[in-house]
């Protein structure tokens, strides 16, 4: 049976040239580049809560880092380093090797170096801390939105939640729709490049992990302004547009979590630059509404100005 020490050496020790000191000592040592602040975030994934015991380990390695990188993206930060605390029920080397592969494949794409962590035995749990860099004045905070800003969305929301509905038997997806939704659920793409290009352009941003309305609601509240969305302008992925259950599709579009798109606000004078940022980051960006003065919250109207009813609010682990 492989030892804890050997697991760390074989599967979680890789060169970390940009750190002063990586895996192997009591602490890792890092230095921020001149004038940059460190952006830090942690997200935890638990078996039975965030994924099933039989989840594909390579996809899990990808997703557990992806959800963390998404937070850096939403701050407009450059990913630099990560720490990985993992509890494993047993030392299944095949499983650990696949997890490590999925993790480092994504880490390499975004120049993220693993510099430390903790490895212990227990119910499968993955807690990752990411460290990024952002110029202090350019961080995309939740409290930066102003009345008059456009509200933008990258990509489209709802596919991951529709994938969950499919797995739970609440809808039957087929072919390309099924593939797209399950891919989105298991292998989300953190919008790191977009976030980097938006820093200095957008005034506020958040990643959609709990649902478009809920997450934009956090921005509205922090910024003490209201968001007014145009129902017809919210982009629909094919699987959402063609879903046989329109009520479910709407609930996923507006309230589904786990898509890891960015919703952000920017003054109208930035429209061309934001379109260009989306192009160079390789992701569509769509204007879906505007920030207005008034009681903080998110309102949804159709083309004639009528209020569109909205599904339940975002996910709350303790609700
Ligand atoms: P300590 O007893 O000081 O906590 P550990 O034996 O837990 O040290 O870890 C030894 C080294 O391996 C440390 O540098 C730690 O950061 C690193 N490490 C442990 N587990 C992981 C992991 N899963 N991924 C990356 N680094 C790890
Ligand atoms: Mg330790």
Short mmCIF file of N, CA and C and ligand atoms in Angstrom, two decimals, residues 4 8 12 22-27 84-86 114-119, ligand 1:
data_model
loop_
_atom_site.label_atom_id
_atom_site.label_comp_id
_atom_site.label_asym_id
_atom_site.label_seq_id
_atom_site.Cartn_x
_atom_site.Cartn_y
_atom_site.Cartn_z
N UNK A 4 1.37 7.90 2.61
CA UNK A 4 0.96 9.31 2.44
C UNK A 4 2.09 10.11 1.79
N UNK A 8 2.06 12.09 -1.91
CA UNK A 8 2.39 13.50 -2.12
C UNK A 8 3.52 13.63 -3.14
N UNK A 12 1.41 14.80 -6.23
CA UNK A 12 1.11 16.20 -5.95
C UNK A 12 2.36 17.08 -5.87
N UNK A 22 8.20 25.58 -2.90
CA UNK A 22 6.96 24.84 -3.17
C UNK A 22 6.71 23.74 -2.18
N UNK A 23 6.16 22.61 -2.64
CA UNK A 23 5.83 21.47 -1.79
C UNK A 23 7.07 20.93 -1.08
N UNK A 24 6.95 20.58 0.19
CA UNK A 24 8.03 19.87 0.86
C UNK A 24 8.46 20.43 2.20
N UNK A 25 8.17 21.70 2.45
CA UNK A 25 8.55 22.25 3.75
C UNK A 25 7.28 22.50 4.56
N UNK A 26 7.43 23.15 5.71
CA UNK A 26 6.27 23.39 6.56
C UNK A 26 5.30 24.38 5.91
N UNK A 27 5.86 25.33 5.19
CA UNK A 27 5.05 26.30 4.45
C UNK A 27 5.64 26.47 3.07
N UNK A 84 -3.79 22.33 -2.02
CA UNK A 84 -4.79 21.26 -2.14
C UNK A 84 -4.84 20.44 -0.87
N UNK A 85 -5.95 20.53 -0.15
CA UNK A 85 -6.16 19.66 1.01
C UNK A 85 -7.14 18.58 0.59
N UNK A 86 -6.73 17.34 0.72
CA UNK A 86 -7.57 16.25 0.24
C UNK A 86 -7.68 15.13 1.27
N UNK A 114 0.95 24.22 -8.03
CA UNK A 114 0.56 23.64 -6.74
C UNK A 114 1.76 23.76 -5.80
N UNK A 115 1.58 24.44 -4.69
CA UNK A 115 2.72 24.71 -3.82
C UNK A 115 2.57 24.11 -2.43
N UNK A 116 1.47 23.40 -2.18
CA UNK A 116 1.33 22.79 -0.87
C UNK A 116 -0.05 22.24 -0.65
N UNK A 117 -0.26 21.69 0.54
CA UNK A 117 -1.57 21.12 0.83
C UNK A 117 -1.52 20.22 2.03
N UNK A 118 -2.48 19.33 2.08
CA UNK A 118 -2.54 18.37 3.17
C UNK A 118 -3.21 17.12 2.63
N UNK A 119 -2.75 15.96 3.09
CA UNK A 119 -3.31 14.70 2.61
C UNK A 119 -3.65 13.86 3.82
P1 LIG B 1 3.07 18.93 7.88
O1 LIG B 1 3.22 17.76 8.79
O2 LIG B 1 4.04 20.04 8.09
O3 LIG B 1 1.65 19.39 7.76
P2 LIG B 1 2.75 17.28 5.61
O4 LIG B 1 3.42 15.96 5.83
O5 LIG B 1 1.28 17.36 5.79
O6 LIG B 1 3.49 18.38 6.44
O7 LIG B 1 3.08 17.75 4.15
C1 LIG B 1 4.39 17.73 3.66
C2 LIG B 1 4.51 18.67 2.50
O8 LIG B 1 3.68 18.22 1.45
C3 LIG B 1 4.06 20.08 2.82
O9 LIG B 1 4.89 20.98 2.10
C4 LIG B 1 2.66 20.14 2.29
O10 LIG B 1 2.31 21.45 1.90
C5 LIG B 1 2.75 19.21 1.10
N1 LIG B 1 1.47 18.52 0.79
C6 LIG B 1 0.81 17.65 1.55
N2 LIG B 1 -0.30 17.18 0.91
C7 LIG B 1 -0.32 17.81 -0.29
C8 LIG B 1 -1.20 17.78 -1.39
N3 LIG B 1 -2.30 17.02 -1.42
N4 LIG B 1 -0.92 18.57 -2.45
C9 LIG B 1 0.18 19.36 -2.44
N5 LIG B 1 1.05 19.40 -1.45
C10 LIG B 1 0.83 18.64 -0.37
#
